[in-house]
Coordinates of C-alpha atoms in Angstrom, one line a residue:
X232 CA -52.2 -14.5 -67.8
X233 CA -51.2 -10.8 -69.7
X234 CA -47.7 -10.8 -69.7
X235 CA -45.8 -7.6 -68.9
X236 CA -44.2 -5.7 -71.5
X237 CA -41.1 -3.8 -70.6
X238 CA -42.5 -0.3 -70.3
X239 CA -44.8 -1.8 -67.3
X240 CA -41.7 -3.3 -66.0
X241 CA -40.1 -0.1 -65.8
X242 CA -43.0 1.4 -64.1
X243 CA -42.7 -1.0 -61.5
X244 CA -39.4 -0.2 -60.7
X245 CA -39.7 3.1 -60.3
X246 CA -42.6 2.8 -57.9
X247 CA -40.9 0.4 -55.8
X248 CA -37.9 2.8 -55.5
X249 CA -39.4 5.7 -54.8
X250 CA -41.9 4.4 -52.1
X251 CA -38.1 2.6 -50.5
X252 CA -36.6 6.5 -51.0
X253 CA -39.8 8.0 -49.1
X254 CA -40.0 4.9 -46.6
X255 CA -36.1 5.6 -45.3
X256 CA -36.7 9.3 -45.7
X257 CA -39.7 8.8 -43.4
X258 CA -37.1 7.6 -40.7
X259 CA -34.1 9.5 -40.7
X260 CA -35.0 12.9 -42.1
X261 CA -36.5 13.9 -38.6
X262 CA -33.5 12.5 -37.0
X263 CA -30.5 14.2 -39.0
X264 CA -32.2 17.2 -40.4
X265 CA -34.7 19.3 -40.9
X266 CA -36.4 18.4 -37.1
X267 CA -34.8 20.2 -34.4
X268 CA -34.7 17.1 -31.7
X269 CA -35.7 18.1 -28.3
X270 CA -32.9 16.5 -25.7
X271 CA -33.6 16.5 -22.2
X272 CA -31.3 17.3 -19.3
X273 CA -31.0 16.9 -15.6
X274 CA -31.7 19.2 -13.2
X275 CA -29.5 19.2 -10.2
X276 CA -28.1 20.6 -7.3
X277 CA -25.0 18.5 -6.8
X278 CA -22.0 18.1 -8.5
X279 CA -23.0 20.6 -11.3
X280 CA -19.5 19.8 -12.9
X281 CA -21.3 17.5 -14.9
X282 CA -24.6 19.6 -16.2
X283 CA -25.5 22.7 -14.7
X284 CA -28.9 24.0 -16.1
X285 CA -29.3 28.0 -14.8
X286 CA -33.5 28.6 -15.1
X287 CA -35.2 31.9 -15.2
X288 CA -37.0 32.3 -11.3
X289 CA -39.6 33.6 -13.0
X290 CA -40.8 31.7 -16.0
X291 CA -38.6 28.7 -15.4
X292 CA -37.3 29.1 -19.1
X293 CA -33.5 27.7 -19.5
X294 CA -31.4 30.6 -19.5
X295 CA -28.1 28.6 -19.8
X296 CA -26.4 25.2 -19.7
X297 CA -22.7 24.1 -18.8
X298 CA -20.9 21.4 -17.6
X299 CA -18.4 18.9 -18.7
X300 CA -21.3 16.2 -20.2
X301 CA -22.7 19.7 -22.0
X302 CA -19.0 20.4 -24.0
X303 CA -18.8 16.2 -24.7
X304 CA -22.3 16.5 -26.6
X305 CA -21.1 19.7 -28.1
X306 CA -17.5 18.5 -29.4
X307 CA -19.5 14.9 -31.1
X308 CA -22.4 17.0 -32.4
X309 CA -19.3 19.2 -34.3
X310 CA -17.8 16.0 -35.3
X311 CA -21.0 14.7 -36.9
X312 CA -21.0 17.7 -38.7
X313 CA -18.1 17.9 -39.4
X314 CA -16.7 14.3 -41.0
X315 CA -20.4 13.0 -41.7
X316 CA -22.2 16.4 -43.1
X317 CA -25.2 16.0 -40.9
X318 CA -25.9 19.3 -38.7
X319 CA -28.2 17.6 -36.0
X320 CA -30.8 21.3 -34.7
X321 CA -31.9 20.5 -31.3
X322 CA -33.0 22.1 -28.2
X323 CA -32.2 21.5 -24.6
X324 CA -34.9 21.3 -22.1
X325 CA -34.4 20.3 -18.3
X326 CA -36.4 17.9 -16.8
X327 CA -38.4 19.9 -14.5
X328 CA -41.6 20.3 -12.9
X329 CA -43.5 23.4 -14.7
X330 CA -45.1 24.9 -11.8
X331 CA -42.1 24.6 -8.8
X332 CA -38.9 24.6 -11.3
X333 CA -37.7 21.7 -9.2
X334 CA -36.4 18.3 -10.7
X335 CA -39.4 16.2 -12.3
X336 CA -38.2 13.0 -10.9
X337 CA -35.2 10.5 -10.6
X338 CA -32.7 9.8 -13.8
X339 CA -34.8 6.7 -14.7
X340 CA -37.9 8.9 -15.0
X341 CA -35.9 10.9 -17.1
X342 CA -34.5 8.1 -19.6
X343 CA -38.3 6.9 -19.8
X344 CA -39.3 10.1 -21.6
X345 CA -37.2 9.4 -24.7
X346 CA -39.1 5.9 -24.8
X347 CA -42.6 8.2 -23.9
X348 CA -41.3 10.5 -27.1
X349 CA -41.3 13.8 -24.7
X350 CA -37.8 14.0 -25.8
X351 CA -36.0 12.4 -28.5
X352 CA -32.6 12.6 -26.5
X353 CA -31.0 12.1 -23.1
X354 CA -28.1 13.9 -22.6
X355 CA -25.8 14.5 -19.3
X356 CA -24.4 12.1 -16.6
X357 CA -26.6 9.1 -17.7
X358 CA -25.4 6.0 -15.9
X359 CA -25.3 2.8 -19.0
X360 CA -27.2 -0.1 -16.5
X361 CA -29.4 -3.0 -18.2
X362 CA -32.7 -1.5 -16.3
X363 CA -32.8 1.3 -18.4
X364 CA -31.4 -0.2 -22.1
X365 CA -35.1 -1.9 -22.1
X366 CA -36.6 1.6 -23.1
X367 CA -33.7 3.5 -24.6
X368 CA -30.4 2.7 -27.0
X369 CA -26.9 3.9 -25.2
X370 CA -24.1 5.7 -27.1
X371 CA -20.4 4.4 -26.3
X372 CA -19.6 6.0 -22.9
X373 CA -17.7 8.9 -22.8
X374 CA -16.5 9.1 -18.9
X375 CA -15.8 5.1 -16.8
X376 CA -17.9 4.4 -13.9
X377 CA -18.7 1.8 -11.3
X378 CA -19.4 1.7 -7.5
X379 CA -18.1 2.1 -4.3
X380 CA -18.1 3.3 -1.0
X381 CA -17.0 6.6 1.0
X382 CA -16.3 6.8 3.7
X383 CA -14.8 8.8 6.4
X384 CA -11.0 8.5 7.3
X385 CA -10.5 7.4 10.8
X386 CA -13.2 5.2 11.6
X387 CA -10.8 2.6 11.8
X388 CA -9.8 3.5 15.3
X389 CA -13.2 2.6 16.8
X390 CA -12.2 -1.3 16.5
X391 CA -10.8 -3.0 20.0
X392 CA -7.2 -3.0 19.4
X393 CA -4.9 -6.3 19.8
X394 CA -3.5 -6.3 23.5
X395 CA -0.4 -7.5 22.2
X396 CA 0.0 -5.1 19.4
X397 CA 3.3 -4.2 21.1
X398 CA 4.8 -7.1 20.2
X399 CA 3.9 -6.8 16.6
X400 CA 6.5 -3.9 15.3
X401 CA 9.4 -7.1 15.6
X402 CA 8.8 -10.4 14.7
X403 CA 9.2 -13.5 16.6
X404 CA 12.6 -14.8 15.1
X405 CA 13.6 -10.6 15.6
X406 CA 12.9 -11.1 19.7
X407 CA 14.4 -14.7 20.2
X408 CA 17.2 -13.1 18.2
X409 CA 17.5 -10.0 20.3
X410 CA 17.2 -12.8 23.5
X411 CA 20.2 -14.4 22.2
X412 CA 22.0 -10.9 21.8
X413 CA 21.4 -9.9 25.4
X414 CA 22.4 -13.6 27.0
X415 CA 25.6 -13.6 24.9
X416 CA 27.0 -10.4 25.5
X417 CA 25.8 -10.6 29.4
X418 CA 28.0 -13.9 29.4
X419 CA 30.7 -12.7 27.6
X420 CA 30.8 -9.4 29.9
X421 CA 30.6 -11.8 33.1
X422 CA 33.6 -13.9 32.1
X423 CA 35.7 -10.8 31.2
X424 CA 34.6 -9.1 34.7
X425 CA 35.1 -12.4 36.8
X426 CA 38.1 -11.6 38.3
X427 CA 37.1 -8.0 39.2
X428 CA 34.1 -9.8 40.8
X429 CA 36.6 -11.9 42.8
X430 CA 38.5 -9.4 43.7
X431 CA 35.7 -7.0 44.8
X432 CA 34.6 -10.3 46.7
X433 CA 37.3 -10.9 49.3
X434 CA 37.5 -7.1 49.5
X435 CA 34.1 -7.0 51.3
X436 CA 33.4 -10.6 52.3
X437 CA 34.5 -9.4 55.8
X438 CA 32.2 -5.7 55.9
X439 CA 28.6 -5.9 56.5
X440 CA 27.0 -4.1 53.5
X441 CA 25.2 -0.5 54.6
X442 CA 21.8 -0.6 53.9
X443 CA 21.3 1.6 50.5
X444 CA 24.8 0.7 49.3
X445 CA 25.3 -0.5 45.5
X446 CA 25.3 -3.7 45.1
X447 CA 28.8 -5.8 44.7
X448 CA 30.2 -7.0 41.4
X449 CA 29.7 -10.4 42.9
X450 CA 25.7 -9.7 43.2
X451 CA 25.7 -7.9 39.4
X452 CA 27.0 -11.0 38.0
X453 CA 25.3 -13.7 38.8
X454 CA 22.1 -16.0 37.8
X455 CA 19.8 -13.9 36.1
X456 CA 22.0 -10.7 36.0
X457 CA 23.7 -12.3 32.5
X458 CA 20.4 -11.4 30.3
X459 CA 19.6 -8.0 32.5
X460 CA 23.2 -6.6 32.7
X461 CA 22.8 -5.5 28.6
X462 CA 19.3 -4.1 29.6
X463 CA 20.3 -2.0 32.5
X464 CA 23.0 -0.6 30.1
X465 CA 20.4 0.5 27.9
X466 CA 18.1 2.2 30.0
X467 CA 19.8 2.5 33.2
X468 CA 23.4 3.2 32.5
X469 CA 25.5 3.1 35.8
X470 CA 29.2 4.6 36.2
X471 CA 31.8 2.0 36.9
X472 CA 29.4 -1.0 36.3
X473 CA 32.2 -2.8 34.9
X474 CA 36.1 -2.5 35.0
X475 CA 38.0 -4.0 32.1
X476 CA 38.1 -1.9 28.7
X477 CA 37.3 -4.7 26.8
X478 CA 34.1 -4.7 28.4
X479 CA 33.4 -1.3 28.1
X480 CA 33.9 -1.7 24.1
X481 CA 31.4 -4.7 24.4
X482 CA 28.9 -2.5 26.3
X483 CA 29.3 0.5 24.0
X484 CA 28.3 -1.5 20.5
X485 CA 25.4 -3.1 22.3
X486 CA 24.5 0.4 23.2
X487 CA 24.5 1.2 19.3
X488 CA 22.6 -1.8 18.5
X489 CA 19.8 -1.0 21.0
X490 CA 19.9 2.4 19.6
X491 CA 19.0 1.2 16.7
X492 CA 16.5 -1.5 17.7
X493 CA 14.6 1.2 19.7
X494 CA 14.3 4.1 17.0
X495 CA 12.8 0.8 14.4
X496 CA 10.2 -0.3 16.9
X497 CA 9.0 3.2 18.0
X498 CA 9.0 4.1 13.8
X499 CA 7.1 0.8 13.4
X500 CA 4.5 0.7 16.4
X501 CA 3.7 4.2 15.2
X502 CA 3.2 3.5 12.0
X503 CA 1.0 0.7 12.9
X504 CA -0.8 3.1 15.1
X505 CA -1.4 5.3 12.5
X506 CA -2.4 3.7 10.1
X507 CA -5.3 1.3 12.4
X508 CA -6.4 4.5 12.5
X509 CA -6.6 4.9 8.7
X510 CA -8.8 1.3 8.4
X511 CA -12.1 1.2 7.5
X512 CA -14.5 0.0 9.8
X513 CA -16.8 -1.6 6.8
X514 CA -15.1 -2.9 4.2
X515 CA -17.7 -5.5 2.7
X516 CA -21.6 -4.9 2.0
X517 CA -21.9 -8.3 4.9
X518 CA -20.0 -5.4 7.6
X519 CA -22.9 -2.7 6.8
X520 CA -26.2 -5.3 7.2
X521 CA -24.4 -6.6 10.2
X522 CA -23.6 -3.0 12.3
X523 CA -26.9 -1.8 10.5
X524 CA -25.3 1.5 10.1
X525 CA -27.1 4.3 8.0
X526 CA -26.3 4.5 4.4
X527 CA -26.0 7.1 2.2
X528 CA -27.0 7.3 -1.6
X529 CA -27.0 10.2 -4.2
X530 CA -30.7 11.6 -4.8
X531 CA -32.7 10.4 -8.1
X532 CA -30.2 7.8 -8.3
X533 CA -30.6 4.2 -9.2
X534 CA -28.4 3.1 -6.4
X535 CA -31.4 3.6 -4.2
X536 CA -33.5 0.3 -6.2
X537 CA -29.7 -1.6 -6.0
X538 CA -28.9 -1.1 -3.0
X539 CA -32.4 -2.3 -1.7
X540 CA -32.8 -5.1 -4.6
X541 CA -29.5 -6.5 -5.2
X542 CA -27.3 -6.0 -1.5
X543 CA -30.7 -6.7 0.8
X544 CA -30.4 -2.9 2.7
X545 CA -33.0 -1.9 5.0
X546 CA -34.9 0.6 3.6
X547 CA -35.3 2.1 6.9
X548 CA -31.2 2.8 6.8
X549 CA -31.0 4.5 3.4
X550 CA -30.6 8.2 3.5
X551 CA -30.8 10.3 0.1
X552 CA -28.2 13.1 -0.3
X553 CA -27.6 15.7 -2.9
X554 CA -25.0 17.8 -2.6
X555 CA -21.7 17.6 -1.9
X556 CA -21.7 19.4 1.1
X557 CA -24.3 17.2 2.3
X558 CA -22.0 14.2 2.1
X559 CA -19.0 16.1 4.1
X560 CA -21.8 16.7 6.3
X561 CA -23.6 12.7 7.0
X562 CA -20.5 11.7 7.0
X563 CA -19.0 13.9 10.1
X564 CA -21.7 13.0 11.8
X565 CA -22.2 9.1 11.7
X566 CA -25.1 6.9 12.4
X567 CA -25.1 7.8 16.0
X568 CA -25.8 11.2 15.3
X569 CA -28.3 10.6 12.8
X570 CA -25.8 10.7 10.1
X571 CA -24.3 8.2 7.9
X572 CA -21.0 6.0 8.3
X573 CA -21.0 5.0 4.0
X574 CA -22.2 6.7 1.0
X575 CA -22.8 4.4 -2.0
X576 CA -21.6 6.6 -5.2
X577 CA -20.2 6.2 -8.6
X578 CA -16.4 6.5 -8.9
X579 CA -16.1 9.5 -10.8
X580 CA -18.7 11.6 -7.8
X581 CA -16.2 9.6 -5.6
X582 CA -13.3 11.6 -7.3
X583 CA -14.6 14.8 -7.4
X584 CA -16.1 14.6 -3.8
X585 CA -12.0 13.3 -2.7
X586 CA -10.5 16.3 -4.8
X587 CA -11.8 18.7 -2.6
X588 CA -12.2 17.1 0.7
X589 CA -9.6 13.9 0.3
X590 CA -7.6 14.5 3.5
X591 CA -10.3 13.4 5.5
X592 CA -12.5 10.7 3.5
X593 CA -11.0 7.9 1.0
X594 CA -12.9 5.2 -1.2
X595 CA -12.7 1.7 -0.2
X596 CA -14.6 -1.5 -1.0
X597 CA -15.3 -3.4 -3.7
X598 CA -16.1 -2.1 -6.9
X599 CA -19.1 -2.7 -8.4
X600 CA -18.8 -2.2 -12.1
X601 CA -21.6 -0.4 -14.2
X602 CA -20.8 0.6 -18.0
X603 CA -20.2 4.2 -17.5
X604 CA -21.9 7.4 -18.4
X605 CA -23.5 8.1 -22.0
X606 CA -26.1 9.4 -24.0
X607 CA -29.5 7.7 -24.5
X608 CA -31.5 7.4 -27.5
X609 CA -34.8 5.8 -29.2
X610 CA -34.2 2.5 -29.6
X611 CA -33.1 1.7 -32.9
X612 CA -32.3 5.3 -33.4
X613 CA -29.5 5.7 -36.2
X614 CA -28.2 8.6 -34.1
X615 CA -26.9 6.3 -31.5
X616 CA -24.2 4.8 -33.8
X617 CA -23.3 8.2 -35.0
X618 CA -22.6 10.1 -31.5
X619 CA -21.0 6.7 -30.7
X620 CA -18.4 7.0 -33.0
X621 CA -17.9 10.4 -32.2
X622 CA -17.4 9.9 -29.0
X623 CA -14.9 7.4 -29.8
X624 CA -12.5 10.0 -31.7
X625 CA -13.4 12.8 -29.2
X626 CA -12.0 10.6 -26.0
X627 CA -8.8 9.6 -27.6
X628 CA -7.9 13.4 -28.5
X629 CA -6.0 14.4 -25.7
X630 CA -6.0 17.7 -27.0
X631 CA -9.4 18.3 -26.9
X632 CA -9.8 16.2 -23.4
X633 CA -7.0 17.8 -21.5
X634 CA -8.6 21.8 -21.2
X635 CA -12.4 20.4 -20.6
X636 CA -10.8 18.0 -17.4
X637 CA -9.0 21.1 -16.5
X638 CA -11.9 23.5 -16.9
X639 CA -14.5 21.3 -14.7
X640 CA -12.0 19.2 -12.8
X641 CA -8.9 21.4 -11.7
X642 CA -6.5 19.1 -13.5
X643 CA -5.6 18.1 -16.9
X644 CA -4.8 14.4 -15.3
X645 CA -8.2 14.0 -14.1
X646 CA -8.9 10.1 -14.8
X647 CA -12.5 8.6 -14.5
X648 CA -11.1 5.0 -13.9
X649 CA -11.0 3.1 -11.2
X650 CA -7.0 2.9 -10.6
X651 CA -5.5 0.5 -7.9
X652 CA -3.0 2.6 -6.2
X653 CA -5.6 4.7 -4.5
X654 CA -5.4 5.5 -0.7
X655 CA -7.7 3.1 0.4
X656 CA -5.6 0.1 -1.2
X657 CA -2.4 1.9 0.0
X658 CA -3.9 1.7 3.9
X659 CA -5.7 -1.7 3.2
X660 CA -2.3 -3.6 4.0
X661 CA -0.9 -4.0 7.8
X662 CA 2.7 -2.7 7.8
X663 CA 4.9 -5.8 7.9
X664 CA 6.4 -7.3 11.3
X665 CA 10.9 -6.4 11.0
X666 CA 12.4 -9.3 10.9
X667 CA 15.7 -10.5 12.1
X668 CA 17.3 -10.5 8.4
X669 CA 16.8 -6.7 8.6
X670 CA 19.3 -6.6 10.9
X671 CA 21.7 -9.4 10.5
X672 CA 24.7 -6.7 9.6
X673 CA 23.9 -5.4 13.0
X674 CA 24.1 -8.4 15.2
X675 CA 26.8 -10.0 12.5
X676 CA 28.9 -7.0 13.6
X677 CA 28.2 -7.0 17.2
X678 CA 28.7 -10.6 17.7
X679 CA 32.6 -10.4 16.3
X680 CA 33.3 -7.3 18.4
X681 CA 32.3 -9.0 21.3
X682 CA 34.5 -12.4 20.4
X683 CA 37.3 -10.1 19.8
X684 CA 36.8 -8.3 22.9
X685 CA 36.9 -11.9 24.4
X686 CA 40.4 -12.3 22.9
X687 CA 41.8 -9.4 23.9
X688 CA 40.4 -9.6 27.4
X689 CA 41.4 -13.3 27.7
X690 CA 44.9 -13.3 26.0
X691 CA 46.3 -15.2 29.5
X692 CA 44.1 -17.9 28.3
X693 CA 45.1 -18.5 25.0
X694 CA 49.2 -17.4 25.9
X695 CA 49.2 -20.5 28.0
X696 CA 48.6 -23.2 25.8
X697 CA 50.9 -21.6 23.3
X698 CA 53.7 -20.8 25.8
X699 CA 53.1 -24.7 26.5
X700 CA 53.9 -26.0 23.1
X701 CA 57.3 -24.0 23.1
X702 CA 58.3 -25.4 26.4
X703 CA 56.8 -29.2 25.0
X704 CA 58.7 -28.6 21.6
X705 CA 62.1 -27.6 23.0
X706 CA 62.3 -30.4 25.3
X707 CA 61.6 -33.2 22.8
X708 CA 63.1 -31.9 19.6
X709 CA 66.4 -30.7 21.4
X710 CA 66.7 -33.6 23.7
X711 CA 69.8 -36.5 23.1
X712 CA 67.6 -39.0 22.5
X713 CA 66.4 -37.0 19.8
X714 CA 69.9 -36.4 18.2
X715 CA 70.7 -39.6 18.3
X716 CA 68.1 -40.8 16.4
X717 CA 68.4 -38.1 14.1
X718 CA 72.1 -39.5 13.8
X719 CA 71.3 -42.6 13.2
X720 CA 69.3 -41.7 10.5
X721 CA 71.6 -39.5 9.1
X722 CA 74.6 -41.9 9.3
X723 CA 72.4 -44.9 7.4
X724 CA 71.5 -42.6 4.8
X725 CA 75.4 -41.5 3.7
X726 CA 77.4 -44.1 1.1
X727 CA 79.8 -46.5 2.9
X728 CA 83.4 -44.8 3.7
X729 CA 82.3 -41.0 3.9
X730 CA 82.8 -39.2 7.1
X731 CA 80.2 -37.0 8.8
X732 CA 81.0 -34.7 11.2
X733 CA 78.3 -34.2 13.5
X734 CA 78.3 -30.3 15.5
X735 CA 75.5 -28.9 18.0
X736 CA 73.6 -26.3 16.1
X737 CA 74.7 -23.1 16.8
X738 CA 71.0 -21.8 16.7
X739 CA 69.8 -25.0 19.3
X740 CA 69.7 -23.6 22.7
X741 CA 72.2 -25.5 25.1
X742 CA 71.5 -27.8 27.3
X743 CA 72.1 -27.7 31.2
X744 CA 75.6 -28.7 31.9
X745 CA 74.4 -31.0 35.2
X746 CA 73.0 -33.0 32.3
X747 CA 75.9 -33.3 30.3
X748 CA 78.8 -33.1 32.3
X749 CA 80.8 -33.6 29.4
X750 CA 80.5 -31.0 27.0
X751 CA 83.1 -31.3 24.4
X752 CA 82.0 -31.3 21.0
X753 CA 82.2 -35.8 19.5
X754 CA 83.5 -36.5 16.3
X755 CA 82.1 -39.6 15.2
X756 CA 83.4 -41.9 12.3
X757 CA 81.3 -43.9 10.2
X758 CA 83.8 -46.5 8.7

C-alpha cells in the first residue's frame, strides 16, 4: 500500500475543509444573508392590535403592516443586527387567497406553509401548541397565553335562588344571640315595670275595657310579650309603653343596637343579592355539555379541533366569531336567541375584549394553559435560537415594552398573564354570614346597661338586705351579753393587780333605758 507523503496529506486537508466551509455555507447563508426570507402573516378582521395587514382593493398587494406582534419582530430583527451582525432581508406576505383577498385558511394552514417552504417564516399572533411543533420550530414567546371562558356578567341571576336566603346575611350563633338579647331585656323591662302593671291592674280590674282601647300594662307584660316587647319597640314604637326611666334607658340602647343590626343585614342581604347576580351560570366545561348551550370560538382558530377533540363539544353548538363586536354581540344575545352564553378565547383576546367592554362581561373558569404566542420557523432553523434570544432581552426592557403596550393596548401596565385577583375570582366567593363576634362590643355593652338599669330600678331590693345587716349588727355587737364577754376577755388578758376601768363607748349607741333601768356608769376591780 503507497504511503502518503505529507504534501498529499496537506491536500487532503484542505479539501475536507473547504467542502465543511461550503457544506455550512450551504445552510445558513440563505438564512442570515444574502436571501431575503419570505415571512408570512395573518390576515384578519379581529383584534387587529396584534397584526393588521392593509391590501391594495385592487391588486391585493400589501400596502402596509402594523400591530403589536409587527414592532416585536421589528425590535429582535434590530437586535440581531445589532449585537450578532447579521441583517436578516425579508418580505412580508399575508396569507391570503389571490383571487378574493380574503384569509387563505385557519392559523394551522398557515404554520404548515413554512413546513411546505411557501414561506420560510411565521410571524404574528401564533399560538406555541404541540399540534403544530410537528411541522415548524417555535421561538421563546414573546406575549403569555392560555384559555378561558367569557362570558356575560349577570347570567348568574337566572339560577333558582335559596328560599331562605334571608336568613343567610346573620349567622346562626348571630340570631340565637339576638334571641337571647330580646328575651333578656323583655324580662328585665317586665320586672322593672311590675309594679306599674299592678298598679294599672286594680285601677281597671273593676271597668269593662272599651272595645278599641290599648291594651293594659298587665296584658303588655305577660307570657310571650317578654321576647315581643323589644320588637314592637323597634318597629312599632308606642308613647308611654312603659313608665319607669330606667326602663326607658333600657329601651333606648336596644333601639341603638337594632339600629345597628338592621343597617348590617340590609348592607349584607344586598350585597349577597348583588353579587348572585355577578355568578356565572357555567363555571366548569361538565356545566356547558350539561345545559348544551351554544359556544363561541374565535375564527381560524385551533380552539375549534380542542374544543371538539379534547372537552367532547357538540359540533352542532360551536359557533365561529371574528370580531370583537361579534362577541359583544353572541354574547347579548344568548343561546335562546341564537346566540352564545361562552366564548372560548385565549387570555390576552380575553383582555383586550374586557378593556373595552369589561363592565358587562368578566373571565371565569379554569385556565387552560397553552405556551403563549411566538414566531415559527423550519425546523432545525438556526434562526429560531437567534430571535429567541432576542426576544428574551427585548421582553425584559421595560423601556422598550412600556410605549408598544401603550401604543396598541391603552396602557403601559398592560400584562398578558393570567393574574388571580381578576373580577371573576373577586365574585367567585359568597360574602360571609356576620357572626355574633362582630358584634360582641355591642351586646357586651347593652347587656351591662340593662343590669345597671336593673340596679337602679331595683335599689328597694338590694337597700333591704343591707338595712338588715345594720339592724342584725347593732343588736348583737352592742348587746350586754356581748360586753360582757368582751370583759371577760379583756380582764383575763391584763397582768394580776392592774385595774381596768371599763366605760360605754361614747360612739356605741345607747341602749333603751326599760332595758337597763340602771344606768350608772360600773367600775369594776380586778384584784
Amino acid at each position: 500500500m503507497a504511503k502518503i507523503n505529507n504534501f498529499q496529506y496537506l491536500c487532503l486537508i484542505l479539501l475536507i475543509t473547504v467542502a465543511d466551509f461550503e457544506s455550512v455555507g450551504a445552510f445558513d447563508q440563505p438564512l442570515l444573508g444574502g436571501k431575503k426570507l419570505i415571512i408570512g402573516i395573518p390576515f384578519k378582521t379581529g383584534f387587529t392590535e396584534f397584526v393588521e395587514a392593509k391590501l391594495d382593493p385592487t391588486t391585493h398587494q400589501l400596502v402596509q403592516v402594523t400591530g403589536y406582534s409587527i414592532d416585536i419582530f421589528h425590535a429582535t430583527k434590530d437586535f440581531i443586527s445589532t449585537y450578532y451582525g447579521f441583517n436578516v432581508s425579508y418580505e412580508f406576505r399575508p396569507f391570503i387567497n389571490n383571487d378574493t383577498g380574503l384569509s387563505a385558511g385557519s392559523y394551522d394552514k398557515l404554520v404548515e406553509q413554512v413546513y411546505n417552504h411557501t414561506y420560510d417564516a411565521v410571524v404574528g399572533d401564533v399560538s406555541i401548541v404541540g399540534l403544530r411543533s410537528r411541522y415548524v420550530d417555535f421561538t421563546l414567546p414573546y406575549a403569555e397565553s392560555g384559555v378561558r371562558m367569557l362570558i356575560r356578567v349577570g347570567n348568574g341571576g337566572n339560577r333558582h335562588l335559596n328560599m331562605w336566603i334571608f336568613l343567610r346575611p346573620f349567622s346562626w350563633d348571630l340570631w340565637l344571640s339576638i334571641i337571647l338579647a330580646c328575651a333578656f331585656i323583655g324580662a328585665s323591662i317586665t320586672f322593672m315595670e311590675r309594679r306599674n302593671n299592678m298598679h294599672n291592674n286594680n285601677n281597671h280590674q273593676d271597668q269593662e275595657p272599651s272595645q278599641g282601647s290599648p291594651p293594659s300594662h298587665h296584658q303588655q307584660f305577660k307570657g310571650i310579650s317578654i321576647i315581643w316587647l323589644p320588637i314592637t319597640q323597634l318597629f312599632l314604637p308606642q308613647r308611654e309603653s312603659v313608665g319607669k326611666n330606667c326602663s326607658k334607658f333600657v329601651l333606648v340602647v336596644w333601639l341603638i343596637l337594632g339600629f345597628v343590626l338592621m343597617q348590617s343585614y340590609t348592607a349584607n342581604l344586598s350585597s349577597m343579592l348583588t353579587l348572585d347576580q355577578l355568578q356565572p351560570t357555567y363555571l366548569s366545561v361538565d356545566d356547558l355539555r350539561t345545559n348544551g348551550v351554544n359556544i363561541g370560538y374565535p375564527t381560524d382558530s385551533y380552539l375549534s379541533e380542542v374544543l371538539v377533540d379534547k372537552f367532547k363539544f357538540n359540533k352542532s353548538k360551536l359557533k365561529n366569531l371574528t370580531k370583537m363586536e361579534d362577541y359583544q354581540k353572541a354574547l347579548d344575545k344568548g343561546t335562546r336567541n341564537g346566540g352564545v352564553d361562552v366564548i372560548f378565547e385565549e387570555i390576552p383576546y380575553i383582555k383586550m375584549f374586557l378593556k373595552k367592554h369589561g363592565s358587562n362581561y368578566m373571565m371565569v373558569g379554569p385556565h387552560y394553559r397553552t405556551d403563549g404566542l411566538g414566531f415559527a420557523f423550519p425546523i432545525n432553523s438556526n434562526l429560531t435560537s437567534y430571535f429567541s434570544r432576542a426576544i428574551l432581552n427585548i421582553t425584559q426592557n421595560d423601556s422598550f415594552m412600556q410605549p408598544i403596550e401603550r401604543q396598541y393596548f391603552g396602557s403601559s401596565d398592560y400584562d398578558f398573564e393570567d393574574d388571580s385577583d381578576q373580577l371573576s375570582t373577586s365574585t367567585s366567593s359568597d360574602t360571609p354570614s356576620l357572626n355574633s363576634e362582630s358584634f360582641a362590643g355591642l351586646f357586651l355593652i347593652t347587656g351591662v346597661a340593662t343590669f345597671l338599669a336593673l340596679v337602679v330600678s331595683e335599689s328597694n331590693i338590694w337597700t333591704k338586705p343591707v338595712t338588715l345587716a345594720k339592724v342584725y349588727s347593732q343588736k348583737f355587737l352592742f348587746s350586754p351579753s356581748w360586753r360582757k364577754s368582751k370583759q371577760s376577755i379583756d380582764g383575763s388578758s391584763t397582768s394580776k393587780g392592774n385595774k381596768i376601768c371599763c366605760v360605754s363607748e361614747p360612739n356605741s349607741i345607747p341602749e333603751s333605758p326599760s332595758r337597763f333601768p340602771n344606768s350608772n356608769l360600773v367600775l369594776e376591780t380586778v384584784v
